[in-house]
Short mmCIF file of C-alpha atoms in Angstrom, two decimals:
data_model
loop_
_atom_site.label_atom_id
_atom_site.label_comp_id
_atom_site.label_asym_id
_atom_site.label_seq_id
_atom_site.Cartn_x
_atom_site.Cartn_y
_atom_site.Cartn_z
CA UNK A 1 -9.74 4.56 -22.57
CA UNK A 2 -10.23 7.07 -20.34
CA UNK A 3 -7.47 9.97 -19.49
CA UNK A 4 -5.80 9.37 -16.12
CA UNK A 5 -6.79 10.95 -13.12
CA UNK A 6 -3.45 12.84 -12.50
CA UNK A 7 -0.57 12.47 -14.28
CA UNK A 8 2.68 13.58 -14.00
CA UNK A 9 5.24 13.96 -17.02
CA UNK A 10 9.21 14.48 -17.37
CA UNK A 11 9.06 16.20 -13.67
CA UNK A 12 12.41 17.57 -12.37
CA UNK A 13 12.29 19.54 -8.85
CA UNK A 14 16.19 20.91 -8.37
CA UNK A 15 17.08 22.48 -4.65
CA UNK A 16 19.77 24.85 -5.52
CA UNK A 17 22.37 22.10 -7.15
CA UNK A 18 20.47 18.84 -5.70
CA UNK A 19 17.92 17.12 -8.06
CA UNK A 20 15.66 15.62 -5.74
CA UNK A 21 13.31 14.31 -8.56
CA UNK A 22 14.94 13.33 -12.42
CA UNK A 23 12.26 12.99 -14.91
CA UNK A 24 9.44 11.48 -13.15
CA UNK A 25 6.39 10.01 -15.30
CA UNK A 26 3.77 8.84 -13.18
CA UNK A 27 -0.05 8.48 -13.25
CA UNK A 28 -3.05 6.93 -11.82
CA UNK A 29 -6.68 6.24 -12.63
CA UNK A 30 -9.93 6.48 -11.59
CA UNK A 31 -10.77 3.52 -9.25
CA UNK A 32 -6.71 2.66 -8.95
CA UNK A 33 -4.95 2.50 -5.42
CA UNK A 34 -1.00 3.48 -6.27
CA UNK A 35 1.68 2.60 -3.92
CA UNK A 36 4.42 4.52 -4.21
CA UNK A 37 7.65 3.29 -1.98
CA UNK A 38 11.36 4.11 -1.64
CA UNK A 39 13.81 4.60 1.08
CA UNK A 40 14.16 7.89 3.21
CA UNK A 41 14.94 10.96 0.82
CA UNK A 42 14.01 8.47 -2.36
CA UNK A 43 11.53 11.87 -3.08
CA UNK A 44 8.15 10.37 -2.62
CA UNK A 45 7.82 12.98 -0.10
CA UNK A 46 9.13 16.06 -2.49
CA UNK A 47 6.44 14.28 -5.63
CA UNK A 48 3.80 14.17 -2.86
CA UNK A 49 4.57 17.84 -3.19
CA UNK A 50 4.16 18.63 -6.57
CA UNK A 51 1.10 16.58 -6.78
CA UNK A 52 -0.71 18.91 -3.55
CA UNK A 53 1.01 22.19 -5.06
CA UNK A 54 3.06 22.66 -2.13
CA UNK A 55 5.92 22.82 -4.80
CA UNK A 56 6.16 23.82 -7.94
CA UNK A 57 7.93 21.51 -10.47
CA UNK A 58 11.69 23.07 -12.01
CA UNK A 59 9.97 21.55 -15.18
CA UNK A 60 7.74 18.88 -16.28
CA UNK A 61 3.88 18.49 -16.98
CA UNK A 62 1.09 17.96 -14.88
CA UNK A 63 -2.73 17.04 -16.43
CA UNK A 64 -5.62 16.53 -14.30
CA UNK A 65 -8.15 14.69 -16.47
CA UNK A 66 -6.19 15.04 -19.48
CA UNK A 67 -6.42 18.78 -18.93
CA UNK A 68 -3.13 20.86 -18.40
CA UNK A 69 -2.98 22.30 -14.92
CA UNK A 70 -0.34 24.40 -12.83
CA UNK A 71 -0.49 24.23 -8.99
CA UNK A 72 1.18 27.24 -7.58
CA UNK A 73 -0.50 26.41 -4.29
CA UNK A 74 -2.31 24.36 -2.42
CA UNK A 75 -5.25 25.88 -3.25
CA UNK A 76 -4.79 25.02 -7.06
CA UNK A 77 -4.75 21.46 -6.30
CA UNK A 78 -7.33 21.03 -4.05
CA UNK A 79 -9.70 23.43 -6.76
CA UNK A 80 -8.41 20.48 -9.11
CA UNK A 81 -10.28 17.79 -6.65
CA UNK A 82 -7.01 16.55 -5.28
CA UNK A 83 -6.61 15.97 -1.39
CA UNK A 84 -3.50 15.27 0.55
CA UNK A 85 -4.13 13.72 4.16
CA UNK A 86 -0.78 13.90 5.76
CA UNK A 87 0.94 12.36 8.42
CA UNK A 88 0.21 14.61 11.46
CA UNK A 89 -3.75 14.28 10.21
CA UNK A 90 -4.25 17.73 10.39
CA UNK A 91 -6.91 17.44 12.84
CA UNK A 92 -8.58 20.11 15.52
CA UNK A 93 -8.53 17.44 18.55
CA UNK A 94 -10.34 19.96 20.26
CA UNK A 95 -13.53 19.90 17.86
CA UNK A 96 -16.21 17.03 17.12
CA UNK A 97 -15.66 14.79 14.39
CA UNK A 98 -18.78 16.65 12.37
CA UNK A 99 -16.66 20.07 12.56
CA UNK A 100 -13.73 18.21 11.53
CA UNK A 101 -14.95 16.81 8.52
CA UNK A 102 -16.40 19.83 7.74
CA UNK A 103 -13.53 22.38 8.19
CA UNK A 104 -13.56 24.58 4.84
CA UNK A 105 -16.57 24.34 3.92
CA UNK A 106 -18.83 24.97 7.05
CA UNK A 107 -22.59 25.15 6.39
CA UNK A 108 -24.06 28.73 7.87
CA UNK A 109 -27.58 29.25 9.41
CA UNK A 110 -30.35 31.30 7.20
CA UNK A 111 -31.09 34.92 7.45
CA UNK A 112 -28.87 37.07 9.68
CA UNK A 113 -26.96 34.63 11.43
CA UNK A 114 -25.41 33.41 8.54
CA UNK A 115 -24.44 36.84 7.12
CA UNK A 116 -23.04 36.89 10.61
CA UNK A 117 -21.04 33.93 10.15
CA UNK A 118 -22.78 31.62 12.68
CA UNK A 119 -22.32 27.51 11.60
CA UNK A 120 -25.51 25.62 11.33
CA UNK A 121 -24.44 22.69 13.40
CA UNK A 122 -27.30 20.32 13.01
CA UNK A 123 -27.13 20.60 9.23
CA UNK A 124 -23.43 19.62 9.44
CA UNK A 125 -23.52 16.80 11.57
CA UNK A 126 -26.70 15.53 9.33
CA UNK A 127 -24.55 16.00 6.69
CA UNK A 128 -21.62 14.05 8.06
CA UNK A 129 -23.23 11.53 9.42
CA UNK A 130 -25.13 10.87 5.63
CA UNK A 131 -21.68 10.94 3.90
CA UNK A 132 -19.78 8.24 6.06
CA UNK A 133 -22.58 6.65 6.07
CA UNK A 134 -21.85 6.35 2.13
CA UNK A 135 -17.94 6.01 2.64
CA UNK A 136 -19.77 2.78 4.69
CA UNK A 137 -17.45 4.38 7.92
CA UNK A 138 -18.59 3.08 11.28
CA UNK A 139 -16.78 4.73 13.72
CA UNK A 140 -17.73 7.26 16.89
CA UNK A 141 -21.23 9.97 16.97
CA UNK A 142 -20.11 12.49 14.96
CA UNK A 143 -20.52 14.66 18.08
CA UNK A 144 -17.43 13.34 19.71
CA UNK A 145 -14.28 14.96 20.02
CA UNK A 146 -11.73 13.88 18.01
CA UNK A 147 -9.25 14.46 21.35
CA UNK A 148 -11.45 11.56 22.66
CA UNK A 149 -10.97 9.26 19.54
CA UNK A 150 -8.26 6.04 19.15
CA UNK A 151 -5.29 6.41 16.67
CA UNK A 152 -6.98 4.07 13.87
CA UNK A 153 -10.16 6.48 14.65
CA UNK A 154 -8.36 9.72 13.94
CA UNK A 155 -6.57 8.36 10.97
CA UNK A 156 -10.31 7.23 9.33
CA UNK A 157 -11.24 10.46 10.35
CA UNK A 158 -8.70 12.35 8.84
CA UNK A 159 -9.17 9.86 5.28
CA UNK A 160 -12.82 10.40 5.53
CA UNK A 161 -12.46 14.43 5.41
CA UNK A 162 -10.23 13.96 2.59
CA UNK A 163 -12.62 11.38 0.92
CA UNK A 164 -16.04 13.41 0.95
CA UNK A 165 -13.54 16.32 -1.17
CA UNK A 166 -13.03 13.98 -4.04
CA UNK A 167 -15.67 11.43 -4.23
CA UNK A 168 -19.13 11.54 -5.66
CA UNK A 169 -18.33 13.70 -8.48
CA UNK A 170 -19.10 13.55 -12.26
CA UNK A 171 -15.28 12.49 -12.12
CA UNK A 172 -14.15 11.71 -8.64
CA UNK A 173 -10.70 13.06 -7.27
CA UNK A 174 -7.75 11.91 -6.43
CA UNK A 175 -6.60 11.46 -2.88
CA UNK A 176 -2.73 11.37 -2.01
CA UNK A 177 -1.96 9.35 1.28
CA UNK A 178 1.46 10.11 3.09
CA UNK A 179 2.07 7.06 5.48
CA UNK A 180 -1.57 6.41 6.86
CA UNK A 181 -0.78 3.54 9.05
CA UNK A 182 2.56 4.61 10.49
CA UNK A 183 1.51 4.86 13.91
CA UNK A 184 -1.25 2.40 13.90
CA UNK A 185 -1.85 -1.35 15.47
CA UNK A 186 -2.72 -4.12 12.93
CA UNK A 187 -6.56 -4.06 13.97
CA UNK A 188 -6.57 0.06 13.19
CA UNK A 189 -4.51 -0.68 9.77
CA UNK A 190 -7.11 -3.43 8.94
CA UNK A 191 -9.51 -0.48 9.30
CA UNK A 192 -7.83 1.92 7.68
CA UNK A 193 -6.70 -0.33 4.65
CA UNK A 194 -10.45 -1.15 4.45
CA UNK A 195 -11.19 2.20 4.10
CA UNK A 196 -8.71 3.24 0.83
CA UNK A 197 -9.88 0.32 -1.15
CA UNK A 198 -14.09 1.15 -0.67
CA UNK A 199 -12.88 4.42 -1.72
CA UNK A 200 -11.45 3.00 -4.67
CA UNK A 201 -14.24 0.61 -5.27
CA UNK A 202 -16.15 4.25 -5.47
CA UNK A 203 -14.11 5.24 -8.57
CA UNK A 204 -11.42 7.51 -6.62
CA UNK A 205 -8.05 7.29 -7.53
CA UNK A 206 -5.82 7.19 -4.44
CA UNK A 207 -1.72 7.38 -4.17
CA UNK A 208 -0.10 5.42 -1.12
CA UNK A 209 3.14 6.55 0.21
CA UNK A 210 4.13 3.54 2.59
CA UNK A 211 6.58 1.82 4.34
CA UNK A 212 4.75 -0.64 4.89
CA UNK A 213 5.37 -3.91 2.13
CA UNK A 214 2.40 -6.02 3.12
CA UNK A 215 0.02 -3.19 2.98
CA UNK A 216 0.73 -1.61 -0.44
CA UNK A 217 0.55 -5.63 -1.57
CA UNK A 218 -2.36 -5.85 0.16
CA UNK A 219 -4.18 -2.73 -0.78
CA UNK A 220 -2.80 -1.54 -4.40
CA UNK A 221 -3.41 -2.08 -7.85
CA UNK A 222 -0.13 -1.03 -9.13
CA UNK A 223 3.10 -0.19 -7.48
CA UNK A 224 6.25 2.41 -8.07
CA UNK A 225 9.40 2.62 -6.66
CA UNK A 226 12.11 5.79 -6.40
CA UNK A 227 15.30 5.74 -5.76
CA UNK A 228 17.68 8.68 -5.75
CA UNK A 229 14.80 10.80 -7.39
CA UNK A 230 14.56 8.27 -10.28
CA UNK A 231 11.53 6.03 -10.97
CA UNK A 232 13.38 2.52 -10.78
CA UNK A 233 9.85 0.09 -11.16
CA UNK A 234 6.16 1.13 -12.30
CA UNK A 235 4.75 -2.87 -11.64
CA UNK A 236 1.15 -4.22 -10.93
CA UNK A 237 0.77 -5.79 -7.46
CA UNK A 238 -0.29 -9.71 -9.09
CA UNK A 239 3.25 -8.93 -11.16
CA UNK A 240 5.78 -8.46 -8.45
CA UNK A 241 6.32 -9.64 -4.91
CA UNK A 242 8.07 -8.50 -1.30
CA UNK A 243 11.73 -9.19 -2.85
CA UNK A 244 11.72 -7.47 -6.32
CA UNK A 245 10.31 -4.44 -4.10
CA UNK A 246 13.22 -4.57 -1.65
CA UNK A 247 15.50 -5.13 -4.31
CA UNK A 248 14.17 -1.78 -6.47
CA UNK A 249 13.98 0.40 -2.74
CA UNK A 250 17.53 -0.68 -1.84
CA UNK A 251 19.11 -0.49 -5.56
CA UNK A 252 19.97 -4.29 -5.25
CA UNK A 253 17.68 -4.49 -8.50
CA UNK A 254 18.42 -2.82 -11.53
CA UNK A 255 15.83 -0.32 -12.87
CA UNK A 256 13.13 -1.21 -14.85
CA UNK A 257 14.01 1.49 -17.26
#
């Protein structure tokens, strides 16, 4: 069997005297949607963290394909092909959705006005517009400002940016999701829910921090649950249901382990 996309071993993250994580195993595969839940200050937030390399772990092992790896920033992570889409999206409301997607990694024009730093604009928005296409996105021209777009639209914009990072490789990436549909209608979750599971029918591996019960049983494979900094339930979807979750998040339920 193949080595896990990401996976996390014996992780402890201490602030000062608070342990906000306590030995944290956790993983996910290629192709494999991964809720992870818990109440507010459970730490899904503060893993989220470790995982992007916006925190370093006080101890514990991350491997990235099987291979050892150490984020000590951002930048480590996302060299790693994993992609964090946060909350606030992250977006430039003031630029087209082709820019957008393409933020990092611009494409320059030939000859001079590339050494000058001048964006080749058509060969962006040809490129965009061929890699939803694949991502099977219909949404607005990739011309459009995203200041112009709907909630739901911003959100599969945002997911979409983060998407073209990790898929299509030799071995595709992993994509960490921090509340996606927390401000959305049930129409734009529908879309957006679509969206994660074509990317895992793609072979990316993708972690869901929700609050949201019917869409992590709706969209994931596999789900786990923190409490207090402790993983309390590592459970397929088909294996569990609404109650044991609530039960696990709440501390009604006794840990799996």
């Amino acid at each position: 069997m193949d080595s896990p996309a990401l996976e996390l071993r014996g992780i402890d993250m201490h602030y000062g005297y608070v342990r906000a994580l306590d030995t944290i195993d956790i993983e996910v595969r290629q192709g494999e949607v991964l809720g992870l839940l818990g109440d507010n200050g459970a730490g899904k937030s503060t893993l989220l963290k470790v995982m992007s390399g916006v925190h370093q772990p006080t101890a514990g092992e991350i491997r990235v394909h099987g291979t050892p790896a150490t984020f000590a920033s951002p930048a480590d992570s996302t060299h790693a092909g994993i992609q964090m889409v946060y909350q606030d999206l992250a977006l430039v409301d003031a630029q087209d959705i082709s820019t957008n997607l393409n933020l990092g990694r611009e494409i320059l024009r030939k000859g001079p006005l590339g050494w000058l730093g001048f964006v080749d604009h058509k060969a962006q928005r040809r490129r965009s517009a061929a890699e939803l296409e694949k991502l099977g996105v219909r949404t607005a021209a990739v011309t459009r400002p995203v200041e112009m777009l709907s909630g739901g639209q911003r959100q599969v914009v945002a997911l979409a940016r983060g998407a073209t990072r990790v898929a299509g490789a030799e071995r595709n990436g992993v994509l960490l999701l921090d509340e996606p549909t927390a401000a959305l209608g049930y129409e734009q979750t529908q879309q957006v829910q679509a969206l994660i599971r074509r990317l895992a029918d793609q072979g990316v591996a993708c972690i869901l921090v929700t609050h949201n019960l019917p869409l992590a049983m709706a969209v994931c494979d596999r789900i786990a649950v923190l409490n207090r900094g402790r993983k309390v339930a590592d459970v397929p979807v088909a294996e569990t249901d609404n109650d044991q979750l609530v039960g696990w998040i709440t501390g009604a339920r006794p840990s799996m382990f």
